[in-house]
């Protein structure tokens, strides 16, 4: 059996060849813990749980390391903590918010049948690694200090834009980026910034005197480096993260470690719509995992998510949820009195090995039920 995966970087399906079959390594961007996770957040969690399980099946559970981070320092977190806990000191309110939200996230995704990752690092526990990366980038001429910020110099990396398949000129022409007088180039992005009053703060890198906090992109570069090394096998996330987040991760990591790659395979799941429309609070169709679990079994939510191939857009509907629940009822009726733990059906395994073809895997299970 050959495992093939679609690589966003090369824009084609390729046989998966781990750097070390004894230590297969995967990183997936996790939640920013300021609010309940919505069903769009659930998609990468479920998709990469399937891949995690498949890698364990192929290489052995003890030979797979899956890292999914928690972002617990962020502008949205600061604002929500101040709003929810106005009477608490900022650092206490932020900690309370992130702890409560992370616990809710874990409870919700456990109900979806998701395995815990091997490692679940928190951004605030990896500040030392972020500071070191900033210092390396400044020393190597890939970053500079301006107005107490550390900024990545995009012009210093010739291959910037390779993941998103856009030239620097194209990105500059269509960019909606912060206009700041201290930036050398319009696409340069923040690695570290000074903290305002009431915000989390740590000693800054690169000789900056004022305390500060990390930018978003540097967090994942630091956590993946700490737990998976300078180059690892698979990096995953939603399609919305290709640019700028994953593009900037590659820039930081490759330049800091003098490597040509950060991860060999980049995988991205497609967008999610609700009843044919983009999910948004203004449209009244914003659905959290927690809300959905009050009306639907977690396994039905999971199956509904997997009936569409992960790279395709998914249209989330009540009708498809009803069909998923009926399908599960039929399968459960069939195995009700067996009591046996059977090996994975060969046709299911073959389908999953073809770039996680979950619709084909579900079809194989339907065929198995018909045979039975």
PDB file of C-alpha atoms in Angstrom, residues 59-268:
ATOM      1  CA  UNK A  59       3.895   3.316  10.714  1.00  0.00           C
ATOM      2  CA  UNK A  60       2.852   2.230  14.214  1.00  0.00           C
ATOM      3  CA  UNK A  61       1.406   4.453  16.943  1.00  0.00           C
ATOM      4  CA  UNK A  62       4.755   4.765  18.708  1.00  0.00           C
ATOM      5  CA  UNK A  63       6.406   6.104  15.532  1.00  0.00           C
ATOM      6  CA  UNK A  64       4.128   9.099  14.911  1.00  0.00           C
ATOM      7  CA  UNK A  65       4.385  12.492  16.619  1.00  0.00           C
ATOM      8  CA  UNK A  66       1.451  14.855  16.118  1.00  0.00           C
ATOM      9  CA  UNK A  67       1.753  18.426  17.406  1.00  0.00           C
ATOM     10  CA  UNK A  68      -1.306  20.692  17.472  1.00  0.00           C
ATOM     11  CA  UNK A  69      -0.736  23.985  19.248  1.00  0.00           C
ATOM     12  CA  UNK A  70      -2.848  26.311  21.357  1.00  0.00           C
ATOM     13  CA  UNK A  71      -2.485  30.051  20.707  1.00  0.00           C
ATOM     14  CA  UNK A  72      -2.966  31.743  24.078  1.00  0.00           C
ATOM     15  CA  UNK A  73      -1.474  35.177  23.345  1.00  0.00           C
ATOM     16  CA  UNK A  74      -3.322  37.258  20.763  1.00  0.00           C
ATOM     17  CA  UNK A  75      -5.109  40.603  20.273  1.00  0.00           C
ATOM     18  CA  UNK A  76      -8.527  38.905  20.323  1.00  0.00           C
ATOM     19  CA  UNK A  77      -7.691  37.166  23.597  1.00  0.00           C
ATOM     20  CA  UNK A  78      -6.621  40.441  25.202  1.00  0.00           C
ATOM     21  CA  UNK A  79      -9.808  42.217  24.102  1.00  0.00           C
ATOM     22  CA  UNK A  80     -12.150  39.393  25.144  1.00  0.00           C
ATOM     23  CA  UNK A  81     -10.512  39.005  28.571  1.00  0.00           C
ATOM     24  CA  UNK A  82     -10.847  42.750  29.251  1.00  0.00           C
ATOM     25  CA  UNK A  83     -14.491  42.597  28.170  1.00  0.00           C
ATOM     26  CA  UNK A  84     -15.401  39.491  30.160  1.00  0.00           C
ATOM     27  CA  UNK A  85     -13.351  40.073  33.315  1.00  0.00           C
ATOM     28  CA  UNK A  86     -13.083  43.869  33.717  1.00  0.00           C
ATOM     29  CA  UNK A  87     -12.497  43.613  37.454  1.00  0.00           C
ATOM     30  CA  UNK A  88      -9.493  41.302  37.193  1.00  0.00           C
ATOM     31  CA  UNK A  89      -5.880  42.198  36.558  1.00  0.00           C
ATOM     32  CA  UNK A  90      -5.228  41.712  32.816  1.00  0.00           C
ATOM     33  CA  UNK A  91      -2.836  38.775  33.213  1.00  0.00           C
ATOM     34  CA  UNK A  92      -5.291  36.967  35.527  1.00  0.00           C
ATOM     35  CA  UNK A  93      -8.252  37.620  33.227  1.00  0.00           C
ATOM     36  CA  UNK A  94      -6.309  36.416  30.184  1.00  0.00           C
ATOM     37  CA  UNK A  95      -5.222  33.242  31.950  1.00  0.00           C
ATOM     38  CA  UNK A  96      -8.762  32.565  33.148  1.00  0.00           C
ATOM     39  CA  UNK A  97     -10.203  33.071  29.666  1.00  0.00           C
ATOM     40  CA  UNK A  98      -7.640  30.894  27.895  1.00  0.00           C
ATOM     41  CA  UNK A  99      -7.910  28.065  30.460  1.00  0.00           C
ATOM     42  CA  UNK A 100     -11.708  27.995  30.277  1.00  0.00           C
ATOM     43  CA  UNK A 101     -11.800  28.210  26.488  1.00  0.00           C
ATOM     44  CA  UNK A 102      -9.146  25.522  26.010  1.00  0.00           C
ATOM     45  CA  UNK A 103     -11.033  23.181  28.364  1.00  0.00           C
ATOM     46  CA  UNK A 104     -14.241  23.747  26.379  1.00  0.00           C
ATOM     47  CA  UNK A 105     -12.401  23.097  23.112  1.00  0.00           C
ATOM     48  CA  UNK A 106     -11.025  19.800  24.437  1.00  0.00           C
ATOM     49  CA  UNK A 107     -14.466  18.718  25.641  1.00  0.00           C
ATOM     50  CA  UNK A 108     -16.125  19.593  22.332  1.00  0.00           C
ATOM     51  CA  UNK A 109     -13.633  17.849  20.063  1.00  0.00           C
ATOM     52  CA  UNK A 110     -13.490  14.770  22.302  1.00  0.00           C
ATOM     53  CA  UNK A 111     -17.206  14.374  21.563  1.00  0.00           C
ATOM     54  CA  UNK A 112     -16.269  14.326  17.863  1.00  0.00           C
ATOM     55  CA  UNK A 113     -14.075  11.268  18.401  1.00  0.00           C
ATOM     56  CA  UNK A 114     -10.808  13.175  18.043  1.00  0.00           C
ATOM     57  CA  UNK A 115      -7.661  11.692  19.589  1.00  0.00           C
ATOM     58  CA  UNK A 116      -5.461  13.978  21.686  1.00  0.00           C
ATOM     59  CA  UNK A 117      -2.317  15.011  19.797  1.00  0.00           C
ATOM     60  CA  UNK A 118       1.022  13.664  20.965  1.00  0.00           C
ATOM     61  CA  UNK A 119       2.028  17.158  22.098  1.00  0.00           C
ATOM     62  CA  UNK A 120      -0.178  20.229  22.580  1.00  0.00           C
ATOM     63  CA  UNK A 121       2.149  23.188  23.164  1.00  0.00           C
ATOM     64  CA  UNK A 122       0.977  26.613  24.295  1.00  0.00           C
ATOM     65  CA  UNK A 123       2.445  29.724  22.737  1.00  0.00           C
ATOM     66  CA  UNK A 124       3.124  31.390  26.108  1.00  0.00           C
ATOM     67  CA  UNK A 125       5.317  28.451  27.116  1.00  0.00           C
ATOM     68  CA  UNK A 126       7.630  28.963  24.121  1.00  0.00           C
ATOM     69  CA  UNK A 127       8.610  32.632  24.397  1.00  0.00           C
ATOM     70  CA  UNK A 128      12.308  31.727  24.756  1.00  0.00           C
ATOM     71  CA  UNK A 129      12.247  29.921  21.411  1.00  0.00           C
ATOM     72  CA  UNK A 130      10.483  32.876  19.754  1.00  0.00           C
ATOM     73  CA  UNK A 131      13.060  35.312  21.114  1.00  0.00           C
ATOM     74  CA  UNK A 132      15.874  33.092  19.841  1.00  0.00           C
ATOM     75  CA  UNK A 133      14.336  32.903  16.370  1.00  0.00           C
ATOM     76  CA  UNK A 134      14.009  36.697  16.281  1.00  0.00           C
ATOM     77  CA  UNK A 135      17.647  37.109  17.315  1.00  0.00           C
ATOM     78  CA  UNK A 136      18.806  34.623  14.668  1.00  0.00           C
ATOM     79  CA  UNK A 137      16.827  36.377  11.942  1.00  0.00           C
ATOM     80  CA  UNK A 138      18.165  39.821  12.863  1.00  0.00           C
ATOM     81  CA  UNK A 139      21.724  38.486  13.028  1.00  0.00           C
ATOM     82  CA  UNK A 140      21.316  36.764   9.650  1.00  0.00           C
ATOM     83  CA  UNK A 141      20.052  39.909   7.940  1.00  0.00           C
ATOM     84  CA  UNK A 142      16.519  38.587   7.450  1.00  0.00           C
ATOM     85  CA  UNK A 143      14.901  40.840  10.070  1.00  0.00           C
ATOM     86  CA  UNK A 144      15.407  44.335  11.424  1.00  0.00           C
ATOM     87  CA  UNK A 145      14.478  46.435  14.443  1.00  0.00           C
ATOM     88  CA  UNK A 146      12.343  49.548  13.977  1.00  0.00           C
ATOM     89  CA  UNK A 147      10.241  51.489  16.501  1.00  0.00           C
ATOM     90  CA  UNK A 148      10.731  48.718  19.105  1.00  0.00           C
ATOM     91  CA  UNK A 149       9.372  46.139  16.624  1.00  0.00           C
ATOM     92  CA  UNK A 150      11.226  43.237  15.030  1.00  0.00           C
ATOM     93  CA  UNK A 151      10.109  42.863  11.413  1.00  0.00           C
ATOM     94  CA  UNK A 152      10.888  40.200   8.834  1.00  0.00           C
ATOM     95  CA  UNK A 153      12.458  41.606   5.676  1.00  0.00           C
ATOM     96  CA  UNK A 154      10.539  39.811   2.926  1.00  0.00           C
ATOM     97  CA  UNK A 155      12.939  41.035   0.236  1.00  0.00           C
ATOM     98  CA  UNK A 156      15.704  38.982   1.903  1.00  0.00           C
ATOM     99  CA  UNK A 157      14.080  35.693   0.842  1.00  0.00           C
ATOM    100  CA  UNK A 158      14.046  35.008  -2.893  1.00  0.00           C
ATOM    101  CA  UNK A 159      11.520  32.151  -2.666  1.00  0.00           C
ATOM    102  CA  UNK A 160       8.942  34.069  -0.614  1.00  0.00           C
ATOM    103  CA  UNK A 161       5.486  33.381  -2.076  1.00  0.00           C
ATOM    104  CA  UNK A 162       6.240  29.856  -3.285  1.00  0.00           C
ATOM    105  CA  UNK A 163       3.572  28.191  -1.138  1.00  0.00           C
ATOM    106  CA  UNK A 164       0.798  30.547  -2.208  1.00  0.00           C
ATOM    107  CA  UNK A 165       2.172  30.613  -5.775  1.00  0.00           C
ATOM    108  CA  UNK A 166       2.343  34.393  -5.951  1.00  0.00           C
ATOM    109  CA  UNK A 167       5.220  36.724  -6.747  1.00  0.00           C
ATOM    110  CA  UNK A 168       6.166  39.491  -4.351  1.00  0.00           C
ATOM    111  CA  UNK A 169       4.955  42.043  -6.905  1.00  0.00           C
ATOM    112  CA  UNK A 170       1.525  40.377  -7.081  1.00  0.00           C
ATOM    113  CA  UNK A 171       1.266  40.252  -3.312  1.00  0.00           C
ATOM    114  CA  UNK A 172       2.251  43.886  -2.920  1.00  0.00           C
ATOM    115  CA  UNK A 173      -0.300  44.963  -5.540  1.00  0.00           C
ATOM    116  CA  UNK A 174      -3.187  43.198  -3.796  1.00  0.00           C
ATOM    117  CA  UNK A 175      -2.038  43.504  -0.218  1.00  0.00           C
ATOM    118  CA  UNK A 176      -4.164  44.689   2.650  1.00  0.00           C
ATOM    119  CA  UNK A 177      -1.339  45.119   5.097  1.00  0.00           C
ATOM    120  CA  UNK A 178      -0.652  47.513   7.913  1.00  0.00           C
ATOM    121  CA  UNK A 179       0.878  50.709   6.618  1.00  0.00           C
ATOM    122  CA  UNK A 180       3.585  51.711   9.048  1.00  0.00           C
ATOM    123  CA  UNK A 181       6.302  54.301   8.449  1.00  0.00           C
ATOM    124  CA  UNK A 182       8.924  52.110  10.117  1.00  0.00           C
ATOM    125  CA  UNK A 183       8.506  49.218   7.642  1.00  0.00           C
ATOM    126  CA  UNK A 184      11.121  48.921   4.903  1.00  0.00           C
ATOM    127  CA  UNK A 185       8.759  47.079   2.555  1.00  0.00           C
ATOM    128  CA  UNK A 186       4.946  46.869   2.429  1.00  0.00           C
ATOM    129  CA  UNK A 187       4.956  43.064   2.840  1.00  0.00           C
ATOM    130  CA  UNK A 188       7.357  43.009   5.806  1.00  0.00           C
ATOM    131  CA  UNK A 189       5.615  41.446   8.788  1.00  0.00           C
ATOM    132  CA  UNK A 190       5.903  41.666  12.548  1.00  0.00           C
ATOM    133  CA  UNK A 191       7.878  39.065  14.483  1.00  0.00           C
ATOM    134  CA  UNK A 192       7.765  40.951  17.792  1.00  0.00           C
ATOM    135  CA  UNK A 193       6.026  44.132  18.936  1.00  0.00           C
ATOM    136  CA  UNK A 194       5.988  46.317  22.051  1.00  0.00           C
ATOM    137  CA  UNK A 195       3.222  45.550  24.528  1.00  0.00           C
ATOM    138  CA  UNK A 196       0.669  48.155  25.479  1.00  0.00           C
ATOM    139  CA  UNK A 197      -0.469  48.721  29.046  1.00  0.00           C
ATOM    140  CA  UNK A 198      -2.505  45.766  30.290  1.00  0.00           C
ATOM    141  CA  UNK A 199      -1.172  43.368  27.634  1.00  0.00           C
ATOM    142  CA  UNK A 200       1.072  40.340  28.276  1.00  0.00           C
ATOM    143  CA  UNK A 201       4.733  41.323  28.080  1.00  0.00           C
ATOM    144  CA  UNK A 202       8.125  39.625  28.088  1.00  0.00           C
ATOM    145  CA  UNK A 203      11.728  40.827  27.732  1.00  0.00           C
ATOM    146  CA  UNK A 204      12.224  41.647  24.065  1.00  0.00           C
ATOM    147  CA  UNK A 205      14.797  40.231  21.627  1.00  0.00           C
ATOM    148  CA  UNK A 206      17.440  42.078  19.597  1.00  0.00           C
ATOM    149  CA  UNK A 207      18.388  44.491  22.372  1.00  0.00           C
ATOM    150  CA  UNK A 208      14.987  46.219  22.456  1.00  0.00           C
ATOM    151  CA  UNK A 209      14.621  47.918  25.834  1.00  0.00           C
ATOM    152  CA  UNK A 210      10.828  47.833  26.194  1.00  0.00           C
ATOM    153  CA  UNK A 211       8.941  44.605  26.993  1.00  0.00           C
ATOM    154  CA  UNK A 212       6.893  43.115  24.181  1.00  0.00           C
ATOM    155  CA  UNK A 213       5.069  40.114  22.831  1.00  0.00           C
ATOM    156  CA  UNK A 214       5.310  37.879  19.764  1.00  0.00           C
ATOM    157  CA  UNK A 215       3.566  38.261  16.449  1.00  0.00           C
ATOM    158  CA  UNK A 216       1.222  35.481  15.355  1.00  0.00           C
ATOM    159  CA  UNK A 217       3.420  33.756  12.763  1.00  0.00           C
ATOM    160  CA  UNK A 218       6.541  33.364  14.900  1.00  0.00           C
ATOM    161  CA  UNK A 219       4.584  31.327  17.456  1.00  0.00           C
ATOM    162  CA  UNK A 220       4.072  28.297  15.206  1.00  0.00           C
ATOM    163  CA  UNK A 221       7.651  28.433  13.907  1.00  0.00           C
ATOM    164  CA  UNK A 222       8.900  28.280  17.492  1.00  0.00           C
ATOM    165  CA  UNK A 223       6.592  25.505  18.661  1.00  0.00           C
ATOM    166  CA  UNK A 224       7.145  23.260  15.628  1.00  0.00           C
ATOM    167  CA  UNK A 225      10.917  23.741  15.918  1.00  0.00           C
ATOM    168  CA  UNK A 226      10.911  22.862  19.621  1.00  0.00           C
ATOM    169  CA  UNK A 227       8.876  19.672  19.250  1.00  0.00           C
ATOM    170  CA  UNK A 228       9.547  18.454  15.693  1.00  0.00           C
ATOM    171  CA  UNK A 229      12.909  19.886  14.664  1.00  0.00           C
ATOM    172  CA  UNK A 230      14.052  22.262  11.937  1.00  0.00           C
ATOM    173  CA  UNK A 231      12.484  20.201   9.117  1.00  0.00           C
ATOM    174  CA  UNK A 232       9.581  17.787   9.566  1.00  0.00           C
ATOM    175  CA  UNK A 233       7.199  15.758   7.415  1.00  0.00           C
ATOM    176  CA  UNK A 234       3.724  17.344   7.309  1.00  0.00           C
ATOM    177  CA  UNK A 235       2.291  20.749   8.153  1.00  0.00           C
ATOM    178  CA  UNK A 236      -1.484  21.123   8.003  1.00  0.00           C
ATOM    179  CA  UNK A 237      -4.274  23.622   8.473  1.00  0.00           C
ATOM    180  CA  UNK A 238      -7.173  25.348   6.752  1.00  0.00           C
ATOM    181  CA  UNK A 239      -6.850  26.778   3.242  1.00  0.00           C
ATOM    182  CA  UNK A 240      -7.249  30.272   4.713  1.00  0.00           C
ATOM    183  CA  UNK A 241      -3.852  29.864   6.424  1.00  0.00           C
ATOM    184  CA  UNK A 242      -1.815  29.402   3.229  1.00  0.00           C
ATOM    185  CA  UNK A 243      -1.255  33.152   3.075  1.00  0.00           C
ATOM    186  CA  UNK A 244      -0.048  34.895   5.059  1.00  0.00           C
ATOM    187  CA  UNK A 245       0.368  32.555   8.030  1.00  0.00           C
ATOM    188  CA  UNK A 246       1.974  29.495   6.474  1.00  0.00           C
ATOM    189  CA  UNK A 247       3.911  31.528   3.928  1.00  0.00           C
ATOM    190  CA  UNK A 248       5.375  33.552   6.778  1.00  0.00           C
ATOM    191  CA  UNK A 249       6.105  30.473   8.855  1.00  0.00           C
ATOM    192  CA  UNK A 250       8.180  29.087   6.003  1.00  0.00           C
ATOM    193  CA  UNK A 251      10.047  32.377   5.633  1.00  0.00           C
ATOM    194  CA  UNK A 252      10.905  32.601   9.333  1.00  0.00           C
ATOM    195  CA  UNK A 253      11.847  28.968   9.814  1.00  0.00           C
ATOM    196  CA  UNK A 254      13.879  28.493   6.628  1.00  0.00           C
ATOM    197  CA  UNK A 255      15.823  31.720   7.118  1.00  0.00           C
ATOM    198  CA  UNK A 256      16.433  31.185  10.856  1.00  0.00           C
ATOM    199  CA  UNK A 257      17.708  27.631  10.360  1.00  0.00           C
ATOM    200  CA  UNK A 258      19.326  28.142   6.922  1.00  0.00           C
ATOM    201  CA  UNK A 259      17.155  25.404   5.436  1.00  0.00           C
ATOM    202  CA  UNK A 260      15.394  25.104   2.082  1.00  0.00           C
ATOM    203  CA  UNK A 261      12.245  23.658   3.693  1.00  0.00           C
ATOM    204  CA  UNK A 262      10.302  23.831   6.938  1.00  0.00           C
ATOM    205  CA  UNK A 263       8.002  20.885   6.177  1.00  0.00           C
ATOM    206  CA  UNK A 264       8.130  18.586   3.155  1.00  0.00           C
ATOM    207  CA  UNK A 265       4.360  18.259   2.723  1.00  0.00           C
ATOM    208  CA  UNK A 266       1.826  21.068   3.184  1.00  0.00           C
ATOM    209  CA  UNK A 267      -1.834  20.049   3.440  1.00  0.00           C
ATOM    210  CA  UNK A 268      -4.885  22.307   3.577  1.00  0.00           C
TER     211      UNK A 268
END
